[in-house]
Every structure is written in C-alpha cells, then in structure tokens.
mmCIF file of C-alpha atoms in Angstrom:
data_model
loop_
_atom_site.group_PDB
_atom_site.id
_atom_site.type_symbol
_atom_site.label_atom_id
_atom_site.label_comp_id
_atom_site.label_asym_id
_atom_site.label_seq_id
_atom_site.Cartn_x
_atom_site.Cartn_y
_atom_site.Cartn_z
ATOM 1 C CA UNK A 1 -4.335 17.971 -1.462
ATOM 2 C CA UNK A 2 -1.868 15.187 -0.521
ATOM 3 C CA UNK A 3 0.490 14.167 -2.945
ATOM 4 C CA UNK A 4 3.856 11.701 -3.244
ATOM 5 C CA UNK A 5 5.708 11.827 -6.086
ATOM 6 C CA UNK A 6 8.345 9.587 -7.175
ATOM 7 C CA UNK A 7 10.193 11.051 -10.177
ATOM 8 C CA UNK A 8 12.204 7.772 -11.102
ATOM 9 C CA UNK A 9 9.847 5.032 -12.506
ATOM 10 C CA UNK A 10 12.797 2.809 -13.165
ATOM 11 C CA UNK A 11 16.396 2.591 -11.182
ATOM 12 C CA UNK A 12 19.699 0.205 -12.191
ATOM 13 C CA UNK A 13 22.177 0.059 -9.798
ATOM 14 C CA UNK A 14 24.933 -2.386 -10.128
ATOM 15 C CA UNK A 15 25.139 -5.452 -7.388
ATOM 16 C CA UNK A 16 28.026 -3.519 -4.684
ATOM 17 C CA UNK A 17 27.301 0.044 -4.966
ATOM 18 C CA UNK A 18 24.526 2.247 -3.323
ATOM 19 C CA UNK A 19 21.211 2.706 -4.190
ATOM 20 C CA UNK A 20 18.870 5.450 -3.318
ATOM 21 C CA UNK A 21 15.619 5.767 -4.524
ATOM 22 C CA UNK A 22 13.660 9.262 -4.638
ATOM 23 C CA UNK A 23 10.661 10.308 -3.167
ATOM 24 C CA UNK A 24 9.194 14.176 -2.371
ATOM 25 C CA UNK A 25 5.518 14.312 -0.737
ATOM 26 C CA UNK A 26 3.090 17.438 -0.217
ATOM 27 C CA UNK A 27 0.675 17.085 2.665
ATOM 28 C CA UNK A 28 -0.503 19.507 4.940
ATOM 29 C CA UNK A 29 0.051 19.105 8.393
ATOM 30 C CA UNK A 30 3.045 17.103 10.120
ATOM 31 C CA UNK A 31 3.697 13.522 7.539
ATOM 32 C CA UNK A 32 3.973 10.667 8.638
ATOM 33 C CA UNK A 33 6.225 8.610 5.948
ATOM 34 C CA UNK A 34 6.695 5.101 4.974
ATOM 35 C CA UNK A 35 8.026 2.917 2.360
ATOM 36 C CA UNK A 36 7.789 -0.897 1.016
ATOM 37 C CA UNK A 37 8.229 -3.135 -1.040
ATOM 38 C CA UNK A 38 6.574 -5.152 -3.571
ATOM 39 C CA UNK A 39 7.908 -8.375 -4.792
ATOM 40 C CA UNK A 40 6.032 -9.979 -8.210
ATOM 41 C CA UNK A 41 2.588 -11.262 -7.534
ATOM 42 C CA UNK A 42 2.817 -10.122 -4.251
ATOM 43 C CA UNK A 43 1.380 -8.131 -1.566
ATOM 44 C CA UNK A 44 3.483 -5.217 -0.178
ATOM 45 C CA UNK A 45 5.248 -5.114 2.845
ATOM 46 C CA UNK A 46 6.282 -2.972 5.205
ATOM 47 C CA UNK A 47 10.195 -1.385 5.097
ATOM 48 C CA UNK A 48 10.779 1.543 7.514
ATOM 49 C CA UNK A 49 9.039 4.710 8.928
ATOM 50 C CA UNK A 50 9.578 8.444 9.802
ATOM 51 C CA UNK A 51 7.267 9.549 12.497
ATOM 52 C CA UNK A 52 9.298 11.908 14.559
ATOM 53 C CA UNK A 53 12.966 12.608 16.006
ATOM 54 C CA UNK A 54 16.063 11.602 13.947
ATOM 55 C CA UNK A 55 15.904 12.485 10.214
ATOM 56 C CA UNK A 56 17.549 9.395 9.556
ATOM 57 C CA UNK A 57 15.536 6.079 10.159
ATOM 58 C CA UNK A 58 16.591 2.289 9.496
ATOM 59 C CA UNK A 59 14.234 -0.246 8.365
ATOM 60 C CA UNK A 60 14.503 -3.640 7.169
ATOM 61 C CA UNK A 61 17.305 -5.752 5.086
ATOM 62 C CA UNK A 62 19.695 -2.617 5.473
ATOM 63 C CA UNK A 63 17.764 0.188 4.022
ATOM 64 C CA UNK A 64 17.490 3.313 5.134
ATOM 65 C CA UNK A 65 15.717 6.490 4.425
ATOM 66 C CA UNK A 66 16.473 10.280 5.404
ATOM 67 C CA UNK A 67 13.686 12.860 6.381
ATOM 68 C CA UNK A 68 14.461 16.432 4.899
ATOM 69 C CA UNK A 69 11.707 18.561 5.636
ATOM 70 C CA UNK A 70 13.194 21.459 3.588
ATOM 71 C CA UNK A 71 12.702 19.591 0.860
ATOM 72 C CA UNK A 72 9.750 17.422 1.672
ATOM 73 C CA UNK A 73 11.754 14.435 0.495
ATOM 74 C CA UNK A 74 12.164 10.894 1.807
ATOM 75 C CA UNK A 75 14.856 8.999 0.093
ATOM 76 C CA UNK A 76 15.286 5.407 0.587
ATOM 77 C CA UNK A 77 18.899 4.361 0.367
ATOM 78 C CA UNK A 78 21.177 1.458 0.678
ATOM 79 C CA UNK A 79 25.061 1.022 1.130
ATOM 80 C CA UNK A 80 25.560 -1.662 -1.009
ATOM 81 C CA UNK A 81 22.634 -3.608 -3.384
ATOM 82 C CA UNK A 82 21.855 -6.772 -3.492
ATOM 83 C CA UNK A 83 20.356 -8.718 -6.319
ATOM 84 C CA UNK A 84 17.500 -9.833 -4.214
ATOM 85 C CA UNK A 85 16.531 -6.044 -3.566
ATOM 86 C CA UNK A 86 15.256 -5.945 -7.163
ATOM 87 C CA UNK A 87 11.333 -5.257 -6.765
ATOM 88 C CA UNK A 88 8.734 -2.131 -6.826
ATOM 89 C CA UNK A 89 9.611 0.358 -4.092
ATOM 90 C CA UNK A 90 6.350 2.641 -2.660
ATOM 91 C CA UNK A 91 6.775 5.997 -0.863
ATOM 92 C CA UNK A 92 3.461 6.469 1.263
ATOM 93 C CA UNK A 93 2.552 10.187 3.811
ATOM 94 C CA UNK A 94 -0.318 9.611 6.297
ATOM 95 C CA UNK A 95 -1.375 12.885 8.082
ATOM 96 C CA UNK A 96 -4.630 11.146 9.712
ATOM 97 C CA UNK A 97 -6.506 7.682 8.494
ATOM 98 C CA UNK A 98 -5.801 7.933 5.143
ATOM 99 C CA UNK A 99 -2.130 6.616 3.511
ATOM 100 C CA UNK A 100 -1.122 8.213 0.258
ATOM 101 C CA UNK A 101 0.830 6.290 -2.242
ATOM 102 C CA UNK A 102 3.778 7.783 -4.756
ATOM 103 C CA UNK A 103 3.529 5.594 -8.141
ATOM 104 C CA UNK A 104 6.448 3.328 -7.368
ATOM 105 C CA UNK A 105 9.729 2.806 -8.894
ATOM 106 C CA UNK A 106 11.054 -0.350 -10.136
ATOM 107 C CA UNK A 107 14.607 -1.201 -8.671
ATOM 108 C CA UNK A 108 16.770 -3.765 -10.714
ATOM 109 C CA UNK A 109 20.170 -4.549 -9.267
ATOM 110 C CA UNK A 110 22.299 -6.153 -12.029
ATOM 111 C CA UNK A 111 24.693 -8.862 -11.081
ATOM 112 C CA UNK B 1 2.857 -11.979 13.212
ATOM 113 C CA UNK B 2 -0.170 -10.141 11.821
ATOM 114 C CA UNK B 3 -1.760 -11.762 8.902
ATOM 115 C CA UNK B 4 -4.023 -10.309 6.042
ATOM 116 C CA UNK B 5 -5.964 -13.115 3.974
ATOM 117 C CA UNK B 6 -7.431 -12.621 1.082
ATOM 118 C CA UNK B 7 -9.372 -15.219 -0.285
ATOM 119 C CA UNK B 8 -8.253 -15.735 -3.837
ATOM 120 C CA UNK B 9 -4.642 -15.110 -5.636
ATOM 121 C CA UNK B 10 -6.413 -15.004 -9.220
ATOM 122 C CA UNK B 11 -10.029 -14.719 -10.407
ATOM 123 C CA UNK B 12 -11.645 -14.299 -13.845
ATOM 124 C CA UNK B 13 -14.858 -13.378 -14.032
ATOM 125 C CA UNK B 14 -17.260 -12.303 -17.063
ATOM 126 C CA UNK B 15 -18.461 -8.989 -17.597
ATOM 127 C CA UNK B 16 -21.652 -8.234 -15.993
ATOM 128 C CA UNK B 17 -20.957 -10.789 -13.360
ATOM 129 C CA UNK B 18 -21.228 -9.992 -9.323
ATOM 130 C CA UNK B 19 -17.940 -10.358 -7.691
ATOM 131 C CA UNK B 20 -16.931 -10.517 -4.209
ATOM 132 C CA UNK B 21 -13.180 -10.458 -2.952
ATOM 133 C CA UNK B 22 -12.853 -11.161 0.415
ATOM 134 C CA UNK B 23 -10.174 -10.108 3.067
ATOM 135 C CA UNK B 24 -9.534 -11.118 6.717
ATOM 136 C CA UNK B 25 -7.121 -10.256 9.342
ATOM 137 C CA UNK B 26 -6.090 -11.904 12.866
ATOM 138 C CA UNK B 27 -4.997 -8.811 15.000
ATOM 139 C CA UNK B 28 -8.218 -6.957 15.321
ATOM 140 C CA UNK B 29 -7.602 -3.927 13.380
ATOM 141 C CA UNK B 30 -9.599 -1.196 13.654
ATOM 142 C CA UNK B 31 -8.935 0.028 10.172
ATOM 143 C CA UNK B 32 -9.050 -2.087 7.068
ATOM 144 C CA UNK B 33 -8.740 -0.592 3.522
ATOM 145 C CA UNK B 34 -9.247 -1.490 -0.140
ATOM 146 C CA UNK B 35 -7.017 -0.341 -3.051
ATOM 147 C CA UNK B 36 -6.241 -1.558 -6.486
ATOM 148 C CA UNK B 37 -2.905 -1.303 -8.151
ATOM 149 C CA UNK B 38 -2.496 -0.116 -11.943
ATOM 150 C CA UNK B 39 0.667 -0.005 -13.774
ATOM 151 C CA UNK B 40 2.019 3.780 -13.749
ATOM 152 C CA UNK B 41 -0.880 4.869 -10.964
ATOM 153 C CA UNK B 42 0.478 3.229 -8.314
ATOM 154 C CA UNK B 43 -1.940 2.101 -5.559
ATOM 155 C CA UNK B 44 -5.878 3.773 -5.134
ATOM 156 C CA UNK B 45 -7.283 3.514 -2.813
ATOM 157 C CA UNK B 46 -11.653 2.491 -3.334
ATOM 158 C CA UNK B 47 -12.960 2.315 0.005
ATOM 159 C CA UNK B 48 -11.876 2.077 3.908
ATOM 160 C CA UNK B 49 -13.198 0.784 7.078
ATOM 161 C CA UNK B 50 -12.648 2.474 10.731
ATOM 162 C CA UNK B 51 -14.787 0.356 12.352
ATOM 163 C CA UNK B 52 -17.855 -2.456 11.559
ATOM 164 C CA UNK B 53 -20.679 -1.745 9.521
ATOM 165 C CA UNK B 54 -18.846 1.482 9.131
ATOM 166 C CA UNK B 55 -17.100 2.961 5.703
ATOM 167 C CA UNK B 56 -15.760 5.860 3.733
ATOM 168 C CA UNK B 57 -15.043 6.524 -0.118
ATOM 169 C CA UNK B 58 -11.672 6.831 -1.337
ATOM 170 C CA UNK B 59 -10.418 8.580 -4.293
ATOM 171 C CA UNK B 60 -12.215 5.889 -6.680
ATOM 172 C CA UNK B 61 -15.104 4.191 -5.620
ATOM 173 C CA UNK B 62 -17.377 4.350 -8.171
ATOM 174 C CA UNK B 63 -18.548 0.536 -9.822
ATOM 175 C CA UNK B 64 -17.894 -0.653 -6.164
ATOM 176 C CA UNK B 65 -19.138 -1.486 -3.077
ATOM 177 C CA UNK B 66 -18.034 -2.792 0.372
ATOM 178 C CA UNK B 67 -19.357 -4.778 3.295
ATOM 179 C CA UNK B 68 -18.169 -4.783 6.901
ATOM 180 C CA UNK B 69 -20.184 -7.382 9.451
ATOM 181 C CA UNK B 70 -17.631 -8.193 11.427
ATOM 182 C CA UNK B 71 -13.876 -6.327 12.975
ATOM 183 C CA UNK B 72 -11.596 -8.725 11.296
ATOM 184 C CA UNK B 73 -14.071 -9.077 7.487
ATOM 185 C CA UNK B 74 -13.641 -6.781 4.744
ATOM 186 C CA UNK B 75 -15.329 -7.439 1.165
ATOM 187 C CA UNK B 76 -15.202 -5.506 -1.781
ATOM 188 C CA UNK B 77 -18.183 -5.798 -3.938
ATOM 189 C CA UNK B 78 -18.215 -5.270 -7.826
ATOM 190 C CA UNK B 79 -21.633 -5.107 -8.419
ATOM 191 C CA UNK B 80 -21.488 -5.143 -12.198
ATOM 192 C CA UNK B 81 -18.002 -6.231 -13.472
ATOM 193 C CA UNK B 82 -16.634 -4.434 -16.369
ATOM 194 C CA UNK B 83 -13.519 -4.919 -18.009
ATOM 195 C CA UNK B 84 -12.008 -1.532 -16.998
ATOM 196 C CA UNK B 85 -11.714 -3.114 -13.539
ATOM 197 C CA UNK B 86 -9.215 -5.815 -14.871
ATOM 198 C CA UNK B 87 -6.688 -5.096 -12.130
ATOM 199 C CA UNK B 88 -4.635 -6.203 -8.999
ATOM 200 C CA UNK B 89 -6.768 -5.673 -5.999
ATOM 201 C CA UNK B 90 -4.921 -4.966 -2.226
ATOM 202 C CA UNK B 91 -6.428 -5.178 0.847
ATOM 203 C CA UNK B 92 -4.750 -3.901 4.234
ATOM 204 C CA UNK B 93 -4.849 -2.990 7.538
ATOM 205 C CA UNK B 94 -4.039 -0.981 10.721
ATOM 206 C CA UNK B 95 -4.701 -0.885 14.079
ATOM 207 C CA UNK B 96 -6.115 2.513 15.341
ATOM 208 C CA UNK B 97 -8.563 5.216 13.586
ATOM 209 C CA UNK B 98 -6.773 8.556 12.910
ATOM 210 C CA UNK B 99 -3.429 7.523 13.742
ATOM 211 C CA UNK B 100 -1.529 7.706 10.838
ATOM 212 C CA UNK B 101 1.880 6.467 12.416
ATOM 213 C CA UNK B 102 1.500 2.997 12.069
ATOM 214 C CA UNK B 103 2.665 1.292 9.194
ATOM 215 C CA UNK B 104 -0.186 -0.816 6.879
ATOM 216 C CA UNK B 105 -0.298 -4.944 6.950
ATOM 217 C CA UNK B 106 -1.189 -5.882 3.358
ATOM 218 C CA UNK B 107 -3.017 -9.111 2.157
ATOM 219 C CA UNK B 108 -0.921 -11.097 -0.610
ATOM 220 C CA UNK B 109 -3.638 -9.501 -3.348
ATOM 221 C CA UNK B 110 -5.862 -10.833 -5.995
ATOM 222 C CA UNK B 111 -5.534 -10.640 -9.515
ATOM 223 C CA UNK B 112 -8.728 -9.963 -11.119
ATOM 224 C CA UNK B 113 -9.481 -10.302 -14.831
ATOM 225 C CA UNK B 114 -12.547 -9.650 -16.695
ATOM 226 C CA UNK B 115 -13.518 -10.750 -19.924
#
C-alpha cells in the first residue's frame, strides 16, 4: 500500500535560519512527489515537484526539496524563513491517478 | 491561470438533510477529485473522476455520492448528512488520466458543519 508519512506534526523555526520539513513515502513503483501549502481557510496550493533527474528540485517562494531514494524521503527546505511561510505543509507520492497525502505539519516561523 | 470553484466557503446544514457541494474548473481537466481534510488525518480522499459520467471510490466513500454530467462539473453528494461528516471538504484537479506527474489545482474548499 502507498503511504507518506510526516513524523513532525508541528515545526518552530526562528525568522533567519533554515527550515526543513520531513517527509518519507512508501509506494511501489517509481514516485512521483509533491508538496504544498495550506494557508488558514484555504485551499492548497501547489509548491514544487520531483518527477525525474536532479535529486534536488526548486519550487516556489524559495523552497526547495531533495529526493533521496535510499531513504524514500522528500524534505522540503528553506535557507532562511520567513514569517509569512507559517502555514500547513503536505507531502503527496502519485505512482498512477491517485495522489497520496502525508498528514501535514504545521510550520510557525517566530519573529 | 487554472481555476477550481467551489461553490460555497461555509455551509451548515441539519442532520438528515441532502447536501450538494459543487466544484468547477476552467482548463478542461480530465481528472477531478474529492477529499475532505480532518485535523491529524490529513487529506482523504472520497471519490475521483477520470472522465464524465465516469467515477471511482477512494479510501472513504461511504455516506457519499458523486455526480459527473459534464468535463469541467464535479458534485459531491451527502445523501443523508450526519454529524460525523462535520469537516473541510477539497475539491481538485488534473489534467491527464494515469499520469501522476502533474501537480493537483485545488478549489479554495468548503467548510461544512452539521448540526
């Protein structure tokens, strides 16, 4: 069965330094990997992908994520926070038609 | 830009009551989905679409129902509305069946609460 896990249901990072937030999957077959973000009372949208090629992919407001297929993980990770990144953060795997959600993890950046 | 509609922000409704939450999109996607979001579960998915008048079950669809007449309409039916389905519902889309690479389009969501 496919699964994404993400182990953190709550990160603080303070406004300046990096952020990463975790997130292992187990699929079978060759993922497909996503993340977004969720801000209150809102839909989600759409961050970055890994579909093939370079382990490292950039996505949107300066976030990036690294592909270790060792480890079936899929980190999402920033240089430096912002304030406004504080929101829910998903980790999704697609092998086919069907997207797979981890349970999301709650980033708050504190000023 | 693509665009997923969804036709109310917040709804109450009774218990026992027939409810139907409605979701467009403008890019004609093949694929349209329905999931809600729970605290701590993260997002379910109920039922998808791959193509009109056709669907498929997700991992919860029991208490609903879906309708798909036309590419860019998807409604999610509550035939009976209970209290346990008190939740945020999310609809979304793609554009091509079985092609997992591209990335979902998600409608702004509805907050449903039943009393």
């Amino acid at each position: 069965a496919q699964s994404v896990a993400q182990p953190e249901d709550q990160v603080n990072v303070a406004e300046g330094n990096p952020l990463t937030v975790k997130c292992t999957y187990s699929v079978s077959g060759n993922p497909y990997l996503f993340w977004y973000v969720q801000y209150p009372n809102r839909g989600l949208q759409f961050l970055l992908k890994y579909i093939t090629g370079d382990n490292l992919v950039k996505g949107s407001y300066g976030f990036e994520a690294e592909f270790n297929k060792s480890q079936t993980s899929f980190h999402l990770k920033k240089p430096s926070a912002l304030v406004s990144d504080s929101a829910l953060y998903f980790c999704a795997v697609n092998t086919g038609n069907q997207f797979y959600f981890g349970t999301g993890t709650s980033l708050t950046v504190i000023p | 830009d693509v665009k997923v509609t969804q036709s109310s922000r917040y709804l109450v409704k009774r218990t026992g009551e027939k409810v139907f939450l409605e979701c467009v999109q403008d890019m004609d996607h093949e694929n349209m989905f329905w999931y809600r979001q729970d605290p701590g579960l993260g997002l379910r998915l109920i039922y998808f679409s791959y193509d009109v008048k056709m669907k498929e079950k997700g991992d919860i669809p029991e208490g609903y129902s879906v309708s798909r007449e036309k590419k860019e309409r998807f409604s999610l039916i509550l035939e009976s509305a209970s209290t346990n389905q008190t939740s945020m519902y999310l609809c979304a889309s793609t554009p091509f069946p079985g092609q997992g690479n591209y990335e979902q389009y998600f409608g702004p969501g509805t907050r449903l609460t039943v009393t």
